[in-house]
mmCIF file with all atom_site columns, C-alpha atoms in Angstrom:
data_model
loop_
_atom_site.group_PDB
_atom_site.id
_atom_site.type_symbol
_atom_site.label_atom_id
_atom_site.label_alt_id
_atom_site.label_comp_id
_atom_site.label_asym_id
_atom_site.label_entity_id
_atom_site.label_seq_id
_atom_site.pdbx_PDB_ins_code
_atom_site.Cartn_x
_atom_site.Cartn_y
_atom_site.Cartn_z
_atom_site.occupancy
_atom_site.B_iso_or_equiv
_atom_site.pdbx_formal_charge
_atom_site.auth_seq_id
_atom_site.auth_comp_id
_atom_site.auth_asym_id
_atom_site.auth_atom_id
_atom_site.pdbx_PDB_model_num
ATOM 1   C CA . MET A 1 1   ? -6.171  10.583  -14.304 1.00 39.00 ? 1   MET A CA 1
ATOM 2   C CA . LYS A 1 2   ? -3.964  13.218  -12.734 1.00 36.00 ? 2   LYS A CA 1
ATOM 3   C CA . LEU A 1 3   ? -2.293  12.327  -9.495  1.00 36.00 ? 3   LEU A CA 1
ATOM 4   C CA . LYS A 1 4   ? -4.239  14.155  -6.813  1.00 37.00 ? 4   LYS A CA 1
ATOM 5   C CA . LEU A 1 5   ? -2.508  12.687  -3.797  1.00 36.00 ? 5   LEU A CA 1
ATOM 6   C CA . THR A 1 6   ? 0.343   14.239  -1.906  1.00 33.00 ? 6   THR A CA 1
ATOM 7   C CA . LEU A 1 7   ? 1.495   11.361  0.254   1.00 38.00 ? 7   LEU A CA 1
ATOM 8   C CA . LEU A 1 8   ? 4.579   11.341  2.414   1.00 37.00 ? 8   LEU A CA 1
ATOM 9   C CA . PHE A 1 9   ? 5.709   7.976   1.137   1.00 38.00 ? 9   PHE A CA 1
ATOM 10  C CA . SER A 1 10  ? 3.045   5.937   -0.625  1.00 39.00 ? 10  SER A CA 1
ATOM 11  C CA . ILE A 1 11  ? 3.346   6.523   -4.362  1.00 37.00 ? 11  ILE A CA 1
ATOM 12  C CA . LEU A 1 12  ? 6.936   7.651   -3.905  1.00 38.00 ? 12  LEU A CA 1
ATOM 13  C CA . SER A 1 13  ? 7.921   4.422   -2.248  1.00 37.00 ? 13  SER A CA 1
ATOM 14  C CA . ILE A 1 14  ? 6.181   2.371   -4.902  1.00 40.00 ? 14  ILE A CA 1
ATOM 15  C CA . SER A 1 15  ? 8.035   4.005   -7.760  1.00 37.00 ? 15  SER A CA 1
ATOM 16  C CA . LEU A 1 16  ? 11.500  4.368   -6.225  1.00 42.00 ? 16  LEU A CA 1
ATOM 17  C CA . PHE A 1 17  ? 11.758  1.238   -4.123  1.00 47.00 ? 17  PHE A CA 1
ATOM 18  C CA . ALA A 1 18  ? 10.164  -1.202  -6.508  1.00 46.00 ? 18  ALA A CA 1
ATOM 19  C CA . GLN A 1 19  ? 12.549  -4.066  -5.747  1.00 61.00 ? 19  GLN A CA 1
ATOM 20  C CA . THR A 1 20  ? 11.597  -4.209  -2.065  1.00 85.00 ? 20  THR A CA 1
ATOM 21  C CA . ASN A 1 21  ? 9.904   -7.493  -1.262  1.00 93.00 ? 21  ASN A CA 1
ATOM 22  C CA . LEU A 1 22  ? 6.170   -7.219  -1.906  1.00 96.00 ? 22  LEU A CA 1
ATOM 23  C CA . GLY A 1 23  ? 5.528   -9.744  0.839   1.00 95.00 ? 23  GLY A CA 1
ATOM 24  C CA . ILE A 1 24  ? 2.285   -11.624 1.453   1.00 97.00 ? 24  ILE A CA 1
ATOM 25  C CA . GLY A 1 25  ? 0.115   -8.550  1.866   1.00 97.00 ? 25  GLY A CA 1
ATOM 26  C CA . LEU A 1 26  ? -0.135  -5.327  3.806   1.00 98.00 ? 26  LEU A CA 1
ATOM 27  C CA . VAL A 1 27  ? -0.771  -4.300  7.389   1.00 98.00 ? 27  VAL A CA 1
ATOM 28  C CA . THR A 1 28  ? -2.721  -1.112  7.987   1.00 98.00 ? 28  THR A CA 1
ATOM 29  C CA . ILE A 1 29  ? -2.330  0.653   11.330  1.00 97.00 ? 29  ILE A CA 1
ATOM 30  C CA . LYS A 1 30  ? -5.443  2.321   12.716  1.00 96.00 ? 30  LYS A CA 1
ATOM 31  C CA . PHE A 1 31  ? -4.237  5.193   14.864  1.00 96.00 ? 31  PHE A CA 1
ATOM 32  C CA . ASP A 1 32  ? -5.407  8.120   16.920  1.00 94.00 ? 32  ASP A CA 1
ATOM 33  C CA . ASP A 1 33  ? -3.670  10.634  19.160  1.00 94.00 ? 33  ASP A CA 1
ATOM 34  C CA . LYS A 1 34  ? -3.090  8.010   21.868  1.00 95.00 ? 34  LYS A CA 1
ATOM 35  C CA . THR A 1 35  ? -1.644  5.228   19.696  1.00 96.00 ? 35  THR A CA 1
ATOM 36  C CA . VAL A 1 36  ? 1.736   3.788   20.715  1.00 97.00 ? 36  VAL A CA 1
ATOM 37  C CA . LEU A 1 37  ? 3.320   1.308   18.298  1.00 97.00 ? 37  LEU A CA 1
ATOM 38  C CA . PRO A 1 38  ? 6.357   -0.731  19.462  1.00 98.00 ? 38  PRO A CA 1
ATOM 39  C CA . PHE A 1 39  ? 8.606   -2.593  17.005  1.00 98.00 ? 39  PHE A CA 1
ATOM 40  C CA . TYR A 1 40  ? 10.670  -5.695  17.840  1.00 98.00 ? 40  TYR A CA 1
ATOM 41  C CA . THR A 1 41  ? 13.601  -7.422  16.164  1.00 98.00 ? 41  THR A CA 1
ATOM 42  C CA . SER A 1 42  ? 12.197  -10.825 17.178  1.00 97.00 ? 42  SER A CA 1
ATOM 43  C CA . ILE A 1 43  ? 8.948   -12.196 18.508  1.00 96.00 ? 43  ILE A CA 1
ATOM 44  C CA . ASN A 1 44  ? 10.931  -13.422 21.523  1.00 95.00 ? 44  ASN A CA 1
ATOM 45  C CA . ASP A 1 45  ? 12.143  -9.942  22.480  1.00 96.00 ? 45  ASP A CA 1
ATOM 46  C CA . LYS A 1 46  ? 10.695  -8.443  25.630  1.00 94.00 ? 46  LYS A CA 1
ATOM 47  C CA . GLU A 1 47  ? 11.668  -4.863  24.854  1.00 97.00 ? 47  GLU A CA 1
ATOM 48  C CA . PRO A 1 48  ? 11.055  -3.002  21.589  1.00 98.00 ? 48  PRO A CA 1
ATOM 49  C CA . VAL A 1 49  ? 13.937  -1.597  19.546  1.00 98.00 ? 49  VAL A CA 1
ATOM 50  C CA . LYS A 1 50  ? 11.795  1.197   18.165  1.00 98.00 ? 50  LYS A CA 1
ATOM 51  C CA . THR A 1 51  ? 8.603   2.885   19.316  1.00 98.00 ? 51  THR A CA 1
ATOM 52  C CA . ILE A 1 52  ? 6.485   5.541   17.675  1.00 97.00 ? 52  ILE A CA 1
ATOM 53  C CA . ARG A 1 53  ? 3.929   7.627   19.503  1.00 97.00 ? 53  ARG A CA 1
ATOM 54  C CA . PHE A 1 54  ? 1.128   9.670   18.028  1.00 97.00 ? 54  PHE A CA 1
ATOM 55  C CA . PHE A 1 55  ? -0.236  12.931  19.376  1.00 96.00 ? 55  PHE A CA 1
ATOM 56  C CA . ASN A 1 56  ? -2.705  15.621  18.459  1.00 95.00 ? 56  ASN A CA 1
ATOM 57  C CA . ASP A 1 57  ? -0.630  18.256  16.697  1.00 93.00 ? 57  ASP A CA 1
ATOM 58  C CA . LYS A 1 58  ? -2.662  21.439  16.921  1.00 92.00 ? 58  LYS A CA 1
ATOM 59  C CA . SER A 1 59  ? -0.134  23.325  14.799  1.00 91.00 ? 59  SER A CA 1
ATOM 60  C CA . ILE A 1 60  ? -1.190  21.317  11.742  1.00 87.00 ? 60  ILE A CA 1
ATOM 61  C CA . ASN A 1 61  ? -4.672  20.385  12.976  1.00 88.00 ? 61  ASN A CA 1
ATOM 62  C CA . SER A 1 62  ? -3.899  16.689  12.554  1.00 89.00 ? 62  SER A CA 1
ATOM 63  C CA . TRP A 1 63  ? -2.555  13.676  14.381  1.00 93.00 ? 63  TRP A CA 1
ATOM 64  C CA . ASN A 1 64  ? 1.188   13.439  14.121  1.00 96.00 ? 64  ASN A CA 1
ATOM 65  C CA . ILE A 1 65  ? 4.134   11.263  15.166  1.00 97.00 ? 65  ILE A CA 1
ATOM 66  C CA . LYS A 1 66  ? 6.383   12.532  17.927  1.00 97.00 ? 66  LYS A CA 1
ATOM 67  C CA . ASP A 1 67  ? 9.897   13.377  16.728  1.00 96.00 ? 67  ASP A CA 1
ATOM 68  C CA . LEU A 1 68  ? 8.834   12.556  13.175  1.00 94.00 ? 68  LEU A CA 1
ATOM 69  C CA . LYS A 1 69  ? 11.983  13.970  11.579  1.00 94.00 ? 69  LYS A CA 1
ATOM 70  C CA . ASN A 1 70  ? 14.227  11.492  13.410  1.00 96.00 ? 70  ASN A CA 1
ATOM 71  C CA . GLN A 1 71  ? 11.728  8.657   13.063  1.00 97.00 ? 71  GLN A CA 1
ATOM 72  C CA . GLN A 1 72  ? 11.780  9.108   9.306   1.00 95.00 ? 72  GLN A CA 1
ATOM 73  C CA . LYS A 1 73  ? 15.438  8.102   9.271   1.00 96.00 ? 73  LYS A CA 1
ATOM 74  C CA . TRP A 1 74  ? 14.344  4.491   9.718   1.00 97.00 ? 74  TRP A CA 1
ATOM 75  C CA . LEU A 1 75  ? 10.594  4.683   9.061   1.00 97.00 ? 75  LEU A CA 1
ATOM 76  C CA . LYS A 1 76  ? 9.816   4.538   5.330   1.00 96.00 ? 76  LYS A CA 1
ATOM 77  C CA . PRO A 1 77  ? 6.621   2.475   5.074   1.00 96.00 ? 77  PRO A CA 1
ATOM 78  C CA . GLU A 1 78  ? 4.375   1.766   2.119   1.00 96.00 ? 78  GLU A CA 1
ATOM 79  C CA . ILE A 1 79  ? 2.060   4.642   3.041   1.00 95.00 ? 79  ILE A CA 1
ATOM 80  C CA . LEU A 1 80  ? 2.284   7.325   5.700   1.00 94.00 ? 80  LEU A CA 1
ATOM 81  C CA . TRP A 1 81  ? -0.433  9.886   5.082   1.00 91.00 ? 81  TRP A CA 1
ATOM 82  C CA . LEU A 1 82  ? -1.368  11.304  8.443   1.00 89.00 ? 82  LEU A CA 1
ATOM 83  C CA . ASP A 1 83  ? -4.098  13.684  7.288   1.00 85.00 ? 83  ASP A CA 1
ATOM 84  C CA . TYR A 1 84  ? -6.177  10.799  5.958   1.00 88.00 ? 84  TYR A CA 1
ATOM 85  C CA . ASN A 1 85  ? -5.252  8.143   8.512   1.00 90.00 ? 85  ASN A CA 1
ATOM 86  C CA . TYR A 1 86  ? -3.287  5.992   6.090   1.00 94.00 ? 86  TYR A CA 1
ATOM 87  C CA . PHE A 1 87  ? -0.377  4.145   7.694   1.00 97.00 ? 87  PHE A CA 1
ATOM 88  C CA . VAL A 1 88  ? 0.502   0.957   5.814   1.00 97.00 ? 88  VAL A CA 1
ATOM 89  C CA . PHE A 1 89  ? 3.391   -1.537  5.793   1.00 98.00 ? 89  PHE A CA 1
ATOM 90  C CA . ARG A 1 90  ? 4.228   -4.420  3.495   1.00 97.00 ? 90  ARG A CA 1
ATOM 91  C CA . CYS A 1 91  ? 4.015   -7.671  5.438   1.00 98.00 ? 91  CYS A CA 1
ATOM 92  C CA . GLU A 1 92  ? 6.576   -10.436 4.925   1.00 97.00 ? 92  GLU A CA 1
ATOM 93  C CA . GLU A 1 93  ? 5.289   -13.004 7.424   1.00 97.00 ? 93  GLU A CA 1
ATOM 94  C CA . LYS A 1 94  ? 2.499   -13.784 9.856   1.00 96.00 ? 94  LYS A CA 1
ATOM 95  C CA . GLU A 1 95  ? 3.287   -15.870 12.899  1.00 95.00 ? 95  GLU A CA 1
ATOM 96  C CA . ASN A 1 96  ? 0.706   -16.457 15.603  1.00 91.00 ? 96  ASN A CA 1
ATOM 97  C CA . ASN A 1 97  ? -0.135  -12.962 16.868  1.00 94.00 ? 97  ASN A CA 1
ATOM 98  C CA . TRP A 1 98  ? 2.759   -11.236 15.120  1.00 98.00 ? 98  TRP A CA 1
ATOM 99  C CA . PHE A 1 99  ? 3.433   -9.538  11.791  1.00 98.00 ? 99  PHE A CA 1
ATOM 100 C CA . LYS A 1 100 ? 6.866   -9.174  10.252  1.00 98.00 ? 100 LYS A CA 1
ATOM 101 C CA . ILE A 1 101 ? 6.632   -5.891  8.384   1.00 98.00 ? 101 ILE A CA 1
ATOM 102 C CA . ILE A 1 102 ? 8.977   -3.897  6.169   1.00 98.00 ? 102 ILE A CA 1
ATOM 103 C CA . VAL A 1 103 ? 9.603   -0.655  8.039   1.00 97.00 ? 103 VAL A CA 1
ATOM 104 C CA . ASP A 1 104 ? 11.962  0.777   5.408   1.00 96.00 ? 104 ASP A CA 1
ATOM 105 C CA . ASN A 1 105 ? 10.892  0.335   1.794   1.00 94.00 ? 105 ASN A CA 1
ATOM 106 C CA . GLU A 1 106 ? 14.237  1.726   0.671   1.00 93.00 ? 106 GLU A CA 1
ATOM 107 C CA . SER A 1 107 ? 16.518  -0.760  2.428   1.00 94.00 ? 107 SER A CA 1
ATOM 108 C CA . GLY A 1 108 ? 14.040  -3.601  2.917   1.00 95.00 ? 108 GLY A CA 1
ATOM 109 C CA . LYS A 1 109 ? 14.643  -3.631  6.689   1.00 96.00 ? 109 LYS A CA 1
ATOM 110 C CA . SER A 1 110 ? 11.918  -5.435  8.587   1.00 97.00 ? 110 SER A CA 1
ATOM 111 C CA . LEU A 1 111 ? 10.766  -5.594  12.208  1.00 98.00 ? 111 LEU A CA 1
ATOM 112 C CA . TRP A 1 112 ? 7.950   -7.308  14.088  1.00 98.00 ? 112 TRP A CA 1
ATOM 113 C CA . ILE A 1 113 ? 4.773   -5.810  15.534  1.00 98.00 ? 113 ILE A CA 1
ATOM 114 C CA . LYS A 1 114 ? 2.096   -7.483  17.611  1.00 97.00 ? 114 LYS A CA 1
ATOM 115 C CA . LYS A 1 115 ? -1.352  -8.141  16.248  1.00 97.00 ? 115 LYS A CA 1
ATOM 116 C CA . SER A 1 116 ? -3.917  -5.896  17.938  1.00 95.00 ? 116 SER A CA 1
ATOM 117 C CA . LYS A 1 117 ? -7.161  -4.023  17.415  1.00 94.00 ? 117 LYS A CA 1
ATOM 118 C CA . SER A 1 118 ? -5.070  -1.366  15.673  1.00 94.00 ? 118 SER A CA 1
ATOM 119 C CA . THR A 1 119 ? -3.711  -3.727  12.997  1.00 97.00 ? 119 THR A CA 1
ATOM 120 C CA . LEU A 1 120 ? -5.532  -4.851  9.858   1.00 97.00 ? 120 LEU A CA 1
ATOM 121 C CA . PHE A 1 121 ? -3.948  -7.405  7.518   1.00 98.00 ? 121 PHE A CA 1
ATOM 122 C CA . ARG A 1 122 ? -5.089  -7.702  3.907   1.00 98.00 ? 122 ARG A CA 1
ATOM 123 C CA . ASN A 1 123 ? -3.513  -9.722  1.134   1.00 98.00 ? 123 ASN A CA 1
ATOM 124 C CA . TRP A 1 124 ? -2.627  -7.819  -2.029  1.00 98.00 ? 124 TRP A CA 1
ATOM 125 C CA . GLU A 1 125 ? -5.847  -8.816  -3.766  1.00 98.00 ? 125 GLU A CA 1
ATOM 126 C CA . LYS A 1 126 ? -8.092  -7.495  -0.987  1.00 98.00 ? 126 LYS A CA 1
ATOM 127 C CA . PHE A 1 127 ? -5.932  -4.398  -0.535  1.00 98.00 ? 127 PHE A CA 1
ATOM 128 C CA . LEU A 1 128 ? -6.092  -3.453  -4.222  1.00 98.00 ? 128 LEU A CA 1
ATOM 129 C CA . GLN A 1 129 ? -9.838  -4.171  -4.338  1.00 97.00 ? 129 GLN A CA 1
ATOM 130 C CA . ASP A 1 130 ? -10.275 -1.624  -1.552  1.00 96.00 ? 130 ASP A CA 1
ATOM 131 C CA . MET A 1 131 ? -8.433  1.109   -3.435  1.00 95.00 ? 131 MET A CA 1
ATOM 132 C CA . PHE A 1 132 ? -10.302 3.993   -5.043  1.00 93.00 ? 132 PHE A CA 1
ATOM 133 C CA . SER A 1 133 ? -8.509  3.274   -8.327  1.00 93.00 ? 133 SER A CA 1
ATOM 134 C CA . VAL A 1 134 ? -5.420  1.729   -9.905  1.00 96.00 ? 134 VAL A CA 1
ATOM 135 C CA . GLN A 1 135 ? -3.577  2.589   -13.079 1.00 95.00 ? 135 GLN A CA 1
ATOM 136 C CA . ARG A 1 136 ? -0.770  1.160   -15.178 1.00 96.00 ? 136 ARG A CA 1
ATOM 137 C CA . LYS A 1 137 ? 2.635   2.771   -14.732 1.00 96.00 ? 137 LYS A CA 1
ATOM 138 C CA . SER A 1 138 ? 3.216   2.347   -18.454 1.00 94.00 ? 138 SER A CA 1
ATOM 139 C CA . LYS A 1 139 ? 0.552   2.452   -21.139 1.00 90.00 ? 139 LYS A CA 1
ATOM 140 C CA . MET A 1 140 ? 2.857   0.111   -23.077 1.00 92.00 ? 140 MET A CA 1
ATOM 141 C CA . ASP A 1 141 ? 1.558   -2.627  -20.780 1.00 94.00 ? 141 ASP A CA 1
ATOM 142 C CA . LYS A 1 142 ? -1.471  -3.916  -22.653 1.00 96.00 ? 142 LYS A CA 1
ATOM 143 C CA . ILE A 1 143 ? -4.876  -4.928  -21.368 1.00 97.00 ? 143 ILE A CA 1
ATOM 144 C CA . TYR A 1 144 ? -5.770  -8.515  -22.221 1.00 98.00 ? 144 TYR A CA 1
ATOM 145 C CA . LYS A 1 145 ? -8.995  -10.482 -22.466 1.00 97.00 ? 145 LYS A CA 1
ATOM 146 C CA . LEU A 1 146 ? -7.677  -13.164 -20.117 1.00 97.00 ? 146 LEU A CA 1
ATOM 147 C CA . PRO A 1 147 ? -4.741  -13.415 -17.687 1.00 97.00 ? 147 PRO A CA 1
ATOM 148 C CA . ASN A 1 148 ? -2.227  -14.397 -20.342 1.00 95.00 ? 148 ASN A CA 1
ATOM 149 C CA . LYS A 1 149 ? -0.593  -12.576 -23.224 1.00 94.00 ? 149 LYS A CA 1
ATOM 150 C CA . ASN A 1 150 ? -1.885  -15.062 -25.792 1.00 95.00 ? 150 ASN A CA 1
ATOM 151 C CA . SER A 1 151 ? -5.529  -14.206 -25.131 1.00 95.00 ? 151 SER A CA 1
ATOM 152 C CA . GLY A 1 152 ? -5.527  -11.068 -27.281 1.00 94.00 ? 152 GLY A CA 1
ATOM 153 C CA . ALA A 1 153 ? -5.225  -7.426  -26.315 1.00 96.00 ? 153 ALA A CA 1
ATOM 154 C CA . ILE A 1 154 ? -8.214  -5.147  -25.681 1.00 95.00 ? 154 ILE A CA 1
ATOM 155 C CA . ARG A 1 155 ? -8.395  -1.726  -27.304 1.00 92.00 ? 155 ARG A CA 1
ATOM 156 C CA . TYR A 1 156 ? -9.050  0.874   -24.656 1.00 91.00 ? 156 TYR A CA 1
ATOM 157 C CA . SER A 1 157 ? -8.823  4.619   -25.253 1.00 86.00 ? 157 SER A CA 1
ATOM 158 C CA . GLY A 1 158 ? -9.937  5.925   -21.868 1.00 87.00 ? 158 GLY A CA 1
ATOM 159 C CA . GLU A 1 159 ? -7.863  7.009   -18.926 1.00 88.00 ? 159 GLU A CA 1
ATOM 160 C CA . ASP A 1 160 ? -6.531  4.458   -16.493 1.00 91.00 ? 160 ASP A CA 1
ATOM 161 C CA . CYS A 1 161 ? -9.013  4.744   -13.674 1.00 91.00 ? 161 CYS A CA 1
ATOM 162 C CA . PHE A 1 162 ? -9.640  1.109   -12.845 1.00 94.00 ? 162 PHE A CA 1
ATOM 163 C CA . GLN A 1 163 ? -11.005 -0.864  -9.969  1.00 95.00 ? 163 GLN A CA 1
ATOM 164 C CA . VAL A 1 164 ? -9.856  -4.389  -9.213  1.00 97.00 ? 164 VAL A CA 1
ATOM 165 C CA . ARG A 1 165 ? -12.303 -7.268  -9.410  1.00 97.00 ? 165 ARG A CA 1
ATOM 166 C CA . SER A 1 166 ? -10.020 -10.257 -8.875  1.00 98.00 ? 166 SER A CA 1
ATOM 167 C CA . MET A 1 167 ? -6.436  -11.475 -8.945  1.00 98.00 ? 167 MET A CA 1
ATOM 168 C CA . LYS A 1 168 ? -4.724  -14.458 -10.506 1.00 98.00 ? 168 LYS A CA 1
ATOM 169 C CA . GLY A 1 169 ? -1.012  -14.665 -9.836  1.00 97.00 ? 169 GLY A CA 1
ATOM 170 C CA . ASP A 1 170 ? 0.721   -11.699 -11.452 1.00 97.00 ? 170 ASP A CA 1
ATOM 171 C CA . TRP A 1 171 ? -2.532  -10.570 -13.079 1.00 98.00 ? 171 TRP A CA 1
ATOM 172 C CA . ILE A 1 172 ? -5.498  -8.522  -11.902 1.00 98.00 ? 172 ILE A CA 1
ATOM 173 C CA . GLU A 1 173 ? -8.920  -8.251  -13.517 1.00 98.00 ? 173 GLU A CA 1
ATOM 174 C CA . VAL A 1 174 ? -9.904  -4.602  -13.822 1.00 97.00 ? 174 VAL A CA 1
ATOM 175 C CA . PHE A 1 175 ? -12.915 -2.581  -14.897 1.00 95.00 ? 175 PHE A CA 1
ATOM 176 C CA . THR A 1 176 ? -13.541 1.131   -15.298 1.00 92.00 ? 176 THR A CA 1
ATOM 177 C CA . SER A 1 177 ? -14.142 3.046   -12.101 1.00 78.00 ? 177 SER A CA 1
ATOM 178 C CA . GLU A 1 178 ? -16.535 5.893   -11.362 1.00 73.00 ? 178 GLU A CA 1
ATOM 179 C CA . CYS A 1 179 ? -13.642 8.329   -11.659 1.00 68.00 ? 179 CYS A CA 1
ATOM 180 C CA . ASP A 1 180 ? -13.347 7.661   -15.405 1.00 60.00 ? 180 ASP A CA 1
ATOM 181 C CA . ASP A 1 181 ? -15.211 10.597  -16.943 1.00 61.00 ? 181 ASP A CA 1
ATOM 182 C CA . VAL A 1 182 ? -14.825 9.556   -20.570 1.00 58.00 ? 182 VAL A CA 1
ATOM 183 C CA . LYS A 1 183 ? -17.223 7.508   -22.647 1.00 63.00 ? 183 LYS A CA 1
ATOM 184 C CA . SER A 1 184 ? -14.811 4.624   -23.080 1.00 74.00 ? 184 SER A CA 1
ATOM 185 C CA . GLN A 1 185 ? -15.697 1.847   -20.660 1.00 86.00 ? 185 GLN A CA 1
ATOM 186 C CA . LEU A 1 186 ? -14.031 -1.410  -19.764 1.00 91.00 ? 186 LEU A CA 1
ATOM 187 C CA . LYS A 1 187 ? -16.290 -4.070  -18.324 1.00 92.00 ? 187 LYS A CA 1
ATOM 188 C CA . SER A 1 188 ? -13.500 -6.592  -17.822 1.00 96.00 ? 188 SER A CA 1
ATOM 189 C CA . GLY A 1 189 ? -9.835  -6.819  -18.756 1.00 97.00 ? 189 GLY A CA 1
ATOM 190 C CA . TRP A 1 190 ? -6.611  -8.216  -17.332 1.00 98.00 ? 190 TRP A CA 1
ATOM 191 C CA . ILE A 1 191 ? -3.345  -6.397  -16.669 1.00 98.00 ? 191 ILE A CA 1
ATOM 192 C CA . LYS A 1 192 ? -0.141  -7.503  -14.980 1.00 98.00 ? 192 LYS A CA 1
ATOM 193 C CA . TRP A 1 193 ? 0.159   -5.852  -11.584 1.00 98.00 ? 193 TRP A CA 1
ATOM 194 C CA . LYS A 1 194 ? 3.665   -7.064  -10.785 1.00 97.00 ? 194 LYS A CA 1
ATOM 195 C CA . ASP A 1 195 ? 6.787   -8.577  -12.246 1.00 95.00 ? 195 ASP A CA 1
ATOM 196 C CA . GLY A 1 196 ? 8.679   -10.271 -9.454  1.00 93.00 ? 196 GLY A CA 1
ATOM 197 C CA . ASN A 1 197 ? 8.913   -7.620  -6.747  1.00 92.00 ? 197 ASN A CA 1
ATOM 198 C CA . ASN A 1 198 ? 8.394   -4.816  -9.246  1.00 93.00 ? 198 ASN A CA 1
ATOM 199 C CA . LEU A 1 199 ? 4.956   -3.190  -9.098  1.00 95.00 ? 199 LEU A CA 1
ATOM 200 C CA . LEU A 1 200 ? 3.624   -2.422  -12.576 1.00 97.00 ? 200 LEU A CA 1
ATOM 201 C CA . ILE A 1 201 ? 0.723   -0.342  -11.273 1.00 97.00 ? 201 ILE A CA 1
ATOM 202 C CA . GLU A 1 202 ? 0.075   2.658   -9.079  1.00 96.00 ? 202 GLU A CA 1
ATOM 203 C CA . TYR A 1 203 ? -2.808  2.610   -6.633  1.00 96.00 ? 203 TYR A CA 1
ATOM 204 C CA . PHE A 1 204 ? -4.810  5.437   -5.126  1.00 93.00 ? 204 PHE A CA 1
ATOM 205 C CA . PRO A 1 205 ? -6.517  5.086   -1.737  1.00 91.00 ? 205 PRO A CA 1
ATOM 206 C CA . THR A 1 206 ? -8.792  8.050   -2.414  1.00 86.00 ? 206 THR A CA 1
ATOM 207 C CA . SER A 1 207 ? -9.688  10.543  -5.133  1.00 79.00 ? 207 SER A CA 1
#
């Protein structure tokens, strides 16, 4: 499947910053033109160290972040795709009503944000299940019958256009998605989705 997405950071951050801590899951920010998102160094801080503000940018007919060029000096999240309302961070910790998120996938720098109606936490399994499709970064990574390399590899000649059914440790169970337009189908197979903090797959939020 050809890459159809032009994201500001998402697939780029996955491929270049693979050693950044994957964390316990991901936090998605639901935003509109009035959203203000403060970031804190500690849950005990009263004042934020960083704040981003959204607005309706009529020049691009989309919501945008004020002073985005300067904000991007420290803001390199998992996904920032304003046109499609995708704003996602890797989450390192959850504590009461707080999330410790990685704000810079390049350096691994993390800050805290408060839990609110604008925040949605999903573990990696749920997040990948919600994706339009996933694919292996390398076709050298085989598809197996079970989540171990001794279970026997599955022959598959179609394109990598998988959906995720379940997860078991470093493995995900995949099956062919609707975007696979070839006759080859995969009802169930297992691939490794990570090796330590290194993602072995690419994911696609939409077609």
